[in-house]
């Protein structure tokens, strides 16, 4: 769901100012898209598809919120979410259209109840007839052909919405996905810690010359381990069972 709330990703209340080209030129495209979405609402009412009416109505309300009052409610966050929503919806509707463009299948269900001669029992016979028709068929009723028209106009409107959102988002001088370097640094609060085999260590904001043999957390004045001393393995080999 697209929420037209101008909240920043990092929690900042400030938002980038809408560019002048969006207010002067791209706003016309947004109003065209708004009218197309309202028209789709009416078409879905005639096609008897209440869920599509609700969806297109919500999309129209979001567009009106963004473009009204000289694009006062338009933000990059809402534009990005709206464009992503349109693109995803268009992809599903185009797949559905390609599956139905060769012809649509309708089902007719009839129920017949038959009573026994003594009227002690009754039998129900359910018949389902499957018919295949062209995508637009003059022999079918108005609702059938209106549904076919909606299946063409709806993906066009969603593609147009995604394109307008892309153009509008690109007009802004800033982006939502630019790393400002605020999270750059090491895992230990930004202090440089040498890896395995390094000779210098910087902890707690202090740095110094390389100290050979100094390990992390070693107290000053202690004798570092030099690696010299008694070998780990020494002596003659012994065989089990030997005296």
PDB file of C-alpha atoms in Angstrom:
ATOM      1  CA  UNK A   1       0.000   0.000   0.000  1.00  0.00           C
ATOM      2  CA  UNK A   2       1.320   3.442  -0.912  1.00  0.00           C
ATOM      3  CA  UNK A   3       1.217   5.793   2.053  1.00  0.00           C
ATOM      4  CA  UNK A   4       1.550   9.482   1.067  1.00  0.00           C
ATOM      5  CA  UNK A   5       3.447  10.432   4.228  1.00  0.00           C
ATOM      6  CA  UNK A   6       6.605  12.520   3.708  1.00  0.00           C
ATOM      7  CA  UNK A   7       8.789  10.718   6.249  1.00  0.00           C
ATOM      8  CA  UNK A   8      12.484  10.227   5.587  1.00  0.00           C
ATOM      9  CA  UNK A   9      14.141   6.851   5.603  1.00  0.00           C
ATOM     10  CA  UNK A  10      16.532   8.028   8.294  1.00  0.00           C
ATOM     11  CA  UNK A  11      13.734   9.673  10.280  1.00  0.00           C
ATOM     12  CA  UNK A  12      14.399  13.192   8.980  1.00  0.00           C
ATOM     13  CA  UNK A  13      11.384  15.441   8.600  1.00  0.00           C
ATOM     14  CA  UNK A  14      12.999  17.509   5.887  1.00  0.00           C
ATOM     15  CA  UNK A  15      12.420  16.556   2.284  1.00  0.00           C
ATOM     16  CA  UNK A  16      13.861  17.750  -0.984  1.00  0.00           C
ATOM     17  CA  UNK A  17      12.045  20.585  -2.675  1.00  0.00           C
ATOM     18  CA  UNK A  18      10.024  19.637  -5.741  1.00  0.00           C
ATOM     19  CA  UNK A  19      11.918  20.756  -8.874  1.00  0.00           C
ATOM     20  CA  UNK A  20      10.386  23.468 -11.053  1.00  0.00           C
ATOM     21  CA  UNK A  21      10.181  21.177 -14.092  1.00  0.00           C
ATOM     22  CA  UNK A  22       7.954  18.816 -12.133  1.00  0.00           C
ATOM     23  CA  UNK A  23       5.555  21.622 -11.229  1.00  0.00           C
ATOM     24  CA  UNK A  24       5.460  23.132 -14.715  1.00  0.00           C
ATOM     25  CA  UNK A  25       5.615  20.097 -17.039  1.00  0.00           C
ATOM     26  CA  UNK A  26       5.385  16.742 -15.276  1.00  0.00           C
ATOM     27  CA  UNK A  27       2.377  17.819 -13.223  1.00  0.00           C
ATOM     28  CA  UNK A  28       0.338  17.791 -16.451  1.00  0.00           C
ATOM     29  CA  UNK A  29       1.210  14.127 -16.945  1.00  0.00           C
ATOM     30  CA  UNK A  30       0.189  13.411 -13.368  1.00  0.00           C
ATOM     31  CA  UNK A  31      -3.215  15.008 -13.951  1.00  0.00           C
ATOM     32  CA  UNK A  32      -3.638  12.932 -17.118  1.00  0.00           C
ATOM     33  CA  UNK A  33      -2.842   9.824 -15.091  1.00  0.00           C
ATOM     34  CA  UNK A  34      -5.355  10.903 -12.444  1.00  0.00           C
ATOM     35  CA  UNK A  35      -8.100  11.222 -15.062  1.00  0.00           C
ATOM     36  CA  UNK A  36      -7.166   7.816 -16.507  1.00  0.00           C
ATOM     37  CA  UNK A  37      -7.395   6.192 -13.084  1.00  0.00           C
ATOM     38  CA  UNK A  38     -10.806   7.757 -12.468  1.00  0.00           C
ATOM     39  CA  UNK A  39     -11.933   6.456 -15.867  1.00  0.00           C
ATOM     40  CA  UNK A  40     -10.700   2.987 -14.914  1.00  0.00           C
ATOM     41  CA  UNK A  41     -12.754   3.171 -11.721  1.00  0.00           C
ATOM     42  CA  UNK A  42     -15.878   3.811 -13.782  1.00  0.00           C
ATOM     43  CA  UNK A  43     -15.006   1.026 -16.229  1.00  0.00           C
ATOM     44  CA  UNK A  44     -14.492  -1.445 -13.387  1.00  0.00           C
ATOM     45  CA  UNK A  45     -17.859  -0.472 -11.932  1.00  0.00           C
ATOM     46  CA  UNK A  46     -19.450  -1.303 -15.291  1.00  0.00           C
ATOM     47  CA  UNK A  47     -17.399  -4.517 -15.451  1.00  0.00           C
ATOM     48  CA  UNK A  48     -18.655  -5.482 -11.969  1.00  0.00           C
ATOM     49  CA  UNK A  49     -15.180  -5.808 -10.422  1.00  0.00           C
ATOM     50  CA  UNK A  50     -15.366  -4.221  -6.945  1.00  0.00           C
ATOM     51  CA  UNK A  51     -11.775  -5.045  -5.942  1.00  0.00           C
ATOM     52  CA  UNK A  52     -10.387  -3.301  -9.011  1.00  0.00           C
ATOM     53  CA  UNK A  53     -12.586  -0.287  -8.229  1.00  0.00           C
ATOM     54  CA  UNK A  54     -11.082  -0.031  -4.738  1.00  0.00           C
ATOM     55  CA  UNK A  55      -7.504  -0.432  -6.000  1.00  0.00           C
ATOM     56  CA  UNK A  56      -7.796   2.143  -8.777  1.00  0.00           C
ATOM     57  CA  UNK A  57      -9.599   4.508  -6.408  1.00  0.00           C
ATOM     58  CA  UNK A  58      -6.745   4.338  -3.905  1.00  0.00           C
ATOM     59  CA  UNK A  59      -4.177   4.946  -6.644  1.00  0.00           C
ATOM     60  CA  UNK A  60      -6.175   7.952  -7.866  1.00  0.00           C
ATOM     61  CA  UNK A  61      -6.340   9.402  -4.349  1.00  0.00           C
ATOM     62  CA  UNK A  62      -2.553   9.054  -3.976  1.00  0.00           C
ATOM     63  CA  UNK A  63      -1.966  10.825  -7.295  1.00  0.00           C
ATOM     64  CA  UNK A  64      -4.319  13.639  -6.328  1.00  0.00           C
ATOM     65  CA  UNK A  65      -2.568  14.033  -2.970  1.00  0.00           C
ATOM     66  CA  UNK A  66       0.836  14.354  -4.614  1.00  0.00           C
ATOM     67  CA  UNK A  67      -0.065  16.704  -7.452  1.00  0.00           C
ATOM     68  CA  UNK A  68      -2.615  18.970  -5.782  1.00  0.00           C
ATOM     69  CA  UNK A  69      -1.697  22.377  -4.307  1.00  0.00           C
ATOM     70  CA  UNK A  70       1.196  22.811  -6.725  1.00  0.00           C
ATOM     71  CA  UNK A  71       2.713  19.398  -5.846  1.00  0.00           C
ATOM     72  CA  UNK A  72       2.861  20.296  -2.153  1.00  0.00           C
ATOM     73  CA  UNK A  73       2.447  16.701  -0.998  1.00  0.00           C
ATOM     74  CA  UNK A  74       4.882  15.192  -3.503  1.00  0.00           C
ATOM     75  CA  UNK A  75       7.968  13.558  -1.993  1.00  0.00           C
ATOM     76  CA  UNK A  76      10.605  11.218  -3.326  1.00  0.00           C
ATOM     77  CA  UNK A  77       9.493   8.480  -0.968  1.00  0.00           C
ATOM     78  CA  UNK A  78       5.912   8.484  -2.182  1.00  0.00           C
ATOM     79  CA  UNK A  79       7.017   8.761  -5.828  1.00  0.00           C
ATOM     80  CA  UNK A  80       9.326   5.775  -5.455  1.00  0.00           C
ATOM     81  CA  UNK A  81       6.694   3.590  -3.769  1.00  0.00           C
ATOM     82  CA  UNK A  82       4.033   4.625  -6.266  1.00  0.00           C
ATOM     83  CA  UNK A  83       6.279   3.826  -9.224  1.00  0.00           C
ATOM     84  CA  UNK A  84       7.265   0.464  -7.773  1.00  0.00           C
ATOM     85  CA  UNK A  85       3.596  -0.382  -7.158  1.00  0.00           C
ATOM     86  CA  UNK A  86       2.657   0.535 -10.747  1.00  0.00           C
ATOM     87  CA  UNK A  87       5.516  -1.492 -12.208  1.00  0.00           C
ATOM     88  CA  UNK A  88       4.667  -4.623 -10.227  1.00  0.00           C
ATOM     89  CA  UNK A  89       0.957  -4.337 -11.017  1.00  0.00           C
ATOM     90  CA  UNK A  90       1.677  -3.754 -14.721  1.00  0.00           C
ATOM     91  CA  UNK A  91       3.838  -6.883 -14.927  1.00  0.00           C
ATOM     92  CA  UNK A  92       1.068  -9.076 -13.487  1.00  0.00           C
ATOM     93  CA  UNK A  93      -1.630  -7.552 -15.667  1.00  0.00           C
ATOM     94  CA  UNK A  94       0.440  -7.885 -18.848  1.00  0.00           C
ATOM     95  CA  UNK A  95       0.965 -11.593 -18.127  1.00  0.00           C
ATOM     96  CA  UNK A  96      -2.776 -12.001 -17.560  1.00  0.00           C
ATOM     97  CA  UNK A  97      -3.541 -10.152 -20.789  1.00  0.00           C
ATOM     98  CA  UNK A  98      -1.196 -12.346 -22.830  1.00  0.00           C
ATOM     99  CA  UNK A  99      -2.905 -15.437 -21.436  1.00  0.00           C
ATOM    100  CA  UNK A 100      -6.389 -14.190 -22.392  1.00  0.00           C
ATOM    101  CA  UNK A 101      -5.771 -12.380 -25.672  1.00  0.00           C
ATOM    102  CA  UNK A 102      -6.274 -15.584 -27.661  1.00  0.00           C
ATOM    103  CA  UNK A 103      -9.744 -16.059 -26.217  1.00  0.00           C
ATOM    104  CA  UNK A 104     -11.631 -16.108 -22.952  1.00  0.00           C
ATOM    105  CA  UNK A 105     -13.477 -18.972 -21.315  1.00  0.00           C
ATOM    106  CA  UNK A 106     -16.860 -18.515 -19.636  1.00  0.00           C
ATOM    107  CA  UNK A 107     -18.680 -20.958 -17.376  1.00  0.00           C
ATOM    108  CA  UNK A 108     -22.440 -21.315 -17.050  1.00  0.00           C
ATOM    109  CA  UNK A 109     -23.845 -23.212 -14.069  1.00  0.00           C
ATOM    110  CA  UNK A 110     -27.397 -24.487 -13.877  1.00  0.00           C
ATOM    111  CA  UNK A 111     -29.117 -26.486 -11.125  1.00  0.00           C
ATOM    112  CA  UNK A 112     -32.152 -28.693 -11.751  1.00  0.00           C
ATOM    113  CA  UNK A 113     -34.134 -30.331  -8.932  1.00  0.00           C
ATOM    114  CA  UNK A 114     -36.180 -33.463  -9.667  1.00  0.00           C
ATOM    115  CA  UNK A 115     -38.694 -34.913  -7.191  1.00  0.00           C
ATOM    116  CA  UNK A 116     -39.421 -38.626  -6.978  1.00  0.00           C
ATOM    117  CA  UNK A 117     -42.924 -39.838  -7.984  1.00  0.00           C
ATOM    118  CA  UNK A 118     -43.899 -40.305  -4.371  1.00  0.00           C
ATOM    119  CA  UNK A 119     -42.293 -36.969  -3.461  1.00  0.00           C
ATOM    120  CA  UNK A 120     -40.340 -38.690  -0.712  1.00  0.00           C
ATOM    121  CA  UNK A 121     -36.958 -37.681  -2.096  1.00  0.00           C
ATOM    122  CA  UNK A 122     -35.502 -35.230  -4.551  1.00  0.00           C
ATOM    123  CA  UNK A 123     -32.468 -35.197  -6.786  1.00  0.00           C
ATOM    124  CA  UNK A 124     -30.390 -32.212  -7.827  1.00  0.00           C
ATOM    125  CA  UNK A 125     -28.585 -32.152 -11.143  1.00  0.00           C
ATOM    126  CA  UNK A 126     -25.845 -29.518 -11.557  1.00  0.00           C
ATOM    127  CA  UNK A 127     -24.684 -28.742 -15.076  1.00  0.00           C
ATOM    128  CA  UNK A 128     -21.606 -26.614 -15.834  1.00  0.00           C
ATOM    129  CA  UNK A 129     -21.134 -25.536 -19.437  1.00  0.00           C
ATOM    130  CA  UNK A 130     -17.755 -24.165 -20.519  1.00  0.00           C
ATOM    131  CA  UNK A 131     -17.683 -21.925 -23.575  1.00  0.00           C
ATOM    132  CA  UNK A 132     -14.704 -20.282 -25.274  1.00  0.00           C
ATOM    133  CA  UNK A 133     -15.173 -16.899 -26.923  1.00  0.00           C
ATOM    134  CA  UNK A 134     -13.021 -14.349 -28.640  1.00  0.00           C
ATOM    135  CA  UNK A 135     -11.448 -11.608 -26.544  1.00  0.00           C
ATOM    136  CA  UNK A 136     -14.083  -9.197 -27.869  1.00  0.00           C
ATOM    137  CA  UNK A 137     -17.273 -11.000 -28.830  1.00  0.00           C
ATOM    138  CA  UNK A 138     -20.386  -9.238 -30.095  1.00  0.00           C
ATOM    139  CA  UNK A 139     -22.534 -12.187 -29.112  1.00  0.00           C
ATOM    140  CA  UNK A 140     -21.707 -11.646 -25.455  1.00  0.00           C
ATOM    141  CA  UNK A 141     -23.208  -9.066 -23.161  1.00  0.00           C
ATOM    142  CA  UNK A 142     -21.910  -5.583 -22.300  1.00  0.00           C
ATOM    143  CA  UNK A 143     -20.169  -6.707 -19.095  1.00  0.00           C
ATOM    144  CA  UNK A 144     -18.075  -9.301 -20.938  1.00  0.00           C
ATOM    145  CA  UNK A 145     -16.739  -6.802 -23.466  1.00  0.00           C
ATOM    146  CA  UNK A 146     -16.188  -4.158 -20.795  1.00  0.00           C
ATOM    147  CA  UNK A 147     -14.060  -6.629 -18.831  1.00  0.00           C
ATOM    148  CA  UNK A 148     -11.968  -7.225 -21.953  1.00  0.00           C
ATOM    149  CA  UNK A 149     -11.501  -3.486 -22.417  1.00  0.00           C
ATOM    150  CA  UNK A 150     -10.398  -3.077 -18.796  1.00  0.00           C
ATOM    151  CA  UNK A 151      -7.781  -5.785 -19.236  1.00  0.00           C
ATOM    152  CA  UNK A 152      -6.178  -3.648 -21.966  1.00  0.00           C
ATOM    153  CA  UNK A 153      -6.518  -0.191 -20.433  1.00  0.00           C
ATOM    154  CA  UNK A 154      -5.404  -1.172 -16.921  1.00  0.00           C
ATOM    155  CA  UNK A 155      -1.826  -2.306 -17.767  1.00  0.00           C
ATOM    156  CA  UNK A 156      -1.423   0.743 -20.011  1.00  0.00           C
ATOM    157  CA  UNK A 157      -2.327   3.004 -17.092  1.00  0.00           C
ATOM    158  CA  UNK A 158       0.060   1.174 -14.758  1.00  0.00           C
ATOM    159  CA  UNK A 159       2.929   1.423 -17.258  1.00  0.00           C
ATOM    160  CA  UNK A 160       2.203   5.123 -17.699  1.00  0.00           C
ATOM    161  CA  UNK A 161       2.203   5.597 -13.923  1.00  0.00           C
ATOM    162  CA  UNK A 162       5.568   3.846 -13.596  1.00  0.00           C
ATOM    163  CA  UNK A 163       7.055   5.954 -16.407  1.00  0.00           C
ATOM    164  CA  UNK A 164       5.803   9.252 -14.946  1.00  0.00           C
ATOM    165  CA  UNK A 165       7.093   8.275 -11.501  1.00  0.00           C
ATOM    166  CA  UNK A 166      10.509   7.482 -12.990  1.00  0.00           C
ATOM    167  CA  UNK A 167      10.706  10.808 -14.818  1.00  0.00           C
ATOM    168  CA  UNK A 168       9.636  12.723 -11.721  1.00  0.00           C
ATOM    169  CA  UNK A 169      12.027  10.905  -9.415  1.00  0.00           C
ATOM    170  CA  UNK A 170      14.930  11.493 -11.822  1.00  0.00           C
ATOM    171  CA  UNK A 171      14.203  15.243 -11.822  1.00  0.00           C
ATOM    172  CA  UNK A 172      15.237  15.516  -8.159  1.00  0.00           C
ATOM    173  CA  UNK A 173      18.861  16.423  -7.506  1.00  0.00           C
ATOM    174  CA  UNK A 174      19.156  13.953  -4.620  1.00  0.00           C
ATOM    175  CA  UNK A 175      18.568  10.233  -4.310  1.00  0.00           C
ATOM    176  CA  UNK A 176      17.172   8.027  -1.560  1.00  0.00           C
ATOM    177  CA  UNK A 177      19.979   5.494  -1.907  1.00  0.00           C
ATOM    178  CA  UNK A 178      23.144   7.586  -1.559  1.00  0.00           C
ATOM    179  CA  UNK A 179      25.521   6.496   1.208  1.00  0.00           C
ATOM    180  CA  UNK A 180      26.692   9.607   3.054  1.00  0.00           C
ATOM    181  CA  UNK A 181      29.429   7.705   4.878  1.00  0.00           C
ATOM    182  CA  UNK A 182      27.823   8.115   8.312  1.00  0.00           C
ATOM    183  CA  UNK A 183      28.098   4.385   8.952  1.00  0.00           C
ATOM    184  CA  UNK A 184      31.653   4.086   7.670  1.00  0.00           C
ATOM    185  CA  UNK A 185      34.337   2.926  10.089  1.00  0.00           C
ATOM    186  CA  UNK A 186      35.422  -0.134  11.926  1.00  0.00           C
ATOM    187  CA  UNK A 187      33.383  -2.373  14.155  1.00  0.00           C
ATOM    188  CA  UNK A 188      34.919  -0.849  17.296  1.00  0.00           C
ATOM    189  CA  UNK A 189      33.556   2.678  17.186  1.00  0.00           C
ATOM    190  CA  UNK A 190      35.634   3.895  14.283  1.00  0.00           C
ATOM    191  CA  UNK A 191      39.044   3.039  15.806  1.00  0.00           C
ATOM    192  CA  UNK A 192      41.490   1.278  13.576  1.00  0.00           C
ATOM    193  CA  UNK A 193      42.262  -2.245  14.717  1.00  0.00           C
ATOM    194  CA  UNK A 194      44.915  -4.212  12.943  1.00  0.00           C
ATOM    195  CA  UNK A 195      44.020  -7.604  11.652  1.00  0.00           C
ATOM    196  CA  UNK A 196      45.875 -10.824  12.142  1.00  0.00           C
ATOM    197  CA  UNK A 197      49.574 -10.396  11.495  1.00  0.00           C
ATOM    198  CA  UNK A 198      49.566  -6.573  11.731  1.00  0.00           C
ATOM    199  CA  UNK A 199      52.035  -4.718  13.885  1.00  0.00           C
ATOM    200  CA  UNK A 200      50.146  -1.602  14.879  1.00  0.00           C
ATOM    201  CA  UNK A 201      47.039  -1.261  17.065  1.00  0.00           C
ATOM    202  CA  UNK A 202      44.882   1.780  17.696  1.00  0.00           C
ATOM    203  CA  UNK A 203      42.261   1.481  20.451  1.00  0.00           C
ATOM    204  CA  UNK A 204      40.308   4.043  22.455  1.00  0.00           C
ATOM    205  CA  UNK A 205      41.370   6.868  20.167  1.00  0.00           C
ATOM    206  CA  UNK A 206      45.126   6.316  20.888  1.00  0.00           C
ATOM    207  CA  UNK A 207      47.649   5.464  18.274  1.00  0.00           C
ATOM    208  CA  UNK A 208      51.321   4.797  18.515  1.00  0.00           C
ATOM    209  CA  UNK A 209      54.285   3.285  16.788  1.00  0.00           C
ATOM    210  CA  UNK A 210      54.192  -0.359  15.876  1.00  0.00           C
ATOM    211  CA  UNK A 211      54.837  -2.601  18.868  1.00  0.00           C
ATOM    212  CA  UNK A 212      56.121  -6.006  18.008  1.00  0.00           C
ATOM    213  CA  UNK A 213      54.535  -8.874  19.867  1.00  0.00           C
ATOM    214  CA  UNK A 214      51.836  -6.649  21.447  1.00  0.00           C
ATOM    215  CA  UNK A 215      48.420  -8.295  21.460  1.00  0.00           C
ATOM    216  CA  UNK A 216      44.959  -6.770  21.885  1.00  0.00           C
ATOM    217  CA  UNK A 217      44.069  -6.162  25.539  1.00  0.00           C
ATOM    218  CA  UNK A 218      47.640  -6.706  26.808  1.00  0.00           C
ATOM    219  CA  UNK A 219      48.443  -4.568  29.832  1.00  0.00           C
ATOM    220  CA  UNK A 220      51.486  -2.289  29.680  1.00  0.00           C
ATOM    221  CA  UNK A 221      54.588  -3.633  31.383  1.00  0.00           C
ATOM    222  CA  UNK A 222      53.816  -7.279  30.811  1.00  0.00           C
ATOM    223  CA  UNK A 223      56.259  -9.451  28.968  1.00  0.00           C
ATOM    224  CA  UNK A 224      54.952 -10.383  25.556  1.00  0.00           C
ATOM    225  CA  UNK A 225      55.080 -13.933  24.406  1.00  0.00           C
ATOM    226  CA  UNK A 226      58.073 -14.221  22.118  1.00  0.00           C
ATOM    227  CA  UNK A 227      57.456 -17.701  20.898  1.00  0.00           C
ATOM    228  CA  UNK A 228      60.771 -18.911  22.409  1.00  0.00           C
ATOM    229  CA  UNK A 229      60.959 -21.568  25.146  1.00  0.00           C
ATOM    230  CA  UNK A 230      60.511 -25.216  25.512  1.00  0.00           C
ATOM    231  CA  UNK A 231      59.216 -26.879  22.378  1.00  0.00           C
ATOM    232  CA  UNK A 232      55.790 -28.343  22.541  1.00  0.00           C
ATOM    233  CA  UNK A 233      56.918 -31.817  21.429  1.00  0.00           C
ATOM    234  CA  UNK A 234      60.301 -33.295  22.410  1.00  0.00           C
ATOM    235  CA  UNK A 235      61.934 -36.564  23.590  1.00  0.00           C
ATOM    236  CA  UNK A 236      62.356 -39.973  22.070  1.00  0.00           C
ATOM    237  CA  UNK A 237      59.519 -41.826  20.530  1.00  0.00           C
ATOM    238  CA  UNK A 238      57.893 -44.641  22.546  1.00  0.00           C
ATOM    239  CA  UNK A 239      56.121 -47.733  21.250  1.00  0.00           C
ATOM    240  CA  UNK A 240      53.104 -49.076  23.086  1.00  0.00           C
ATOM    241  CA  UNK A 241      53.786 -52.332  24.893  1.00  0.00           C
ATOM    242  CA  UNK A 242      57.515 -51.850  24.971  1.00  0.00           C
ATOM    243  CA  UNK A 243      59.503 -52.007  28.238  1.00  0.00           C
TER     244      UNK A 243
END
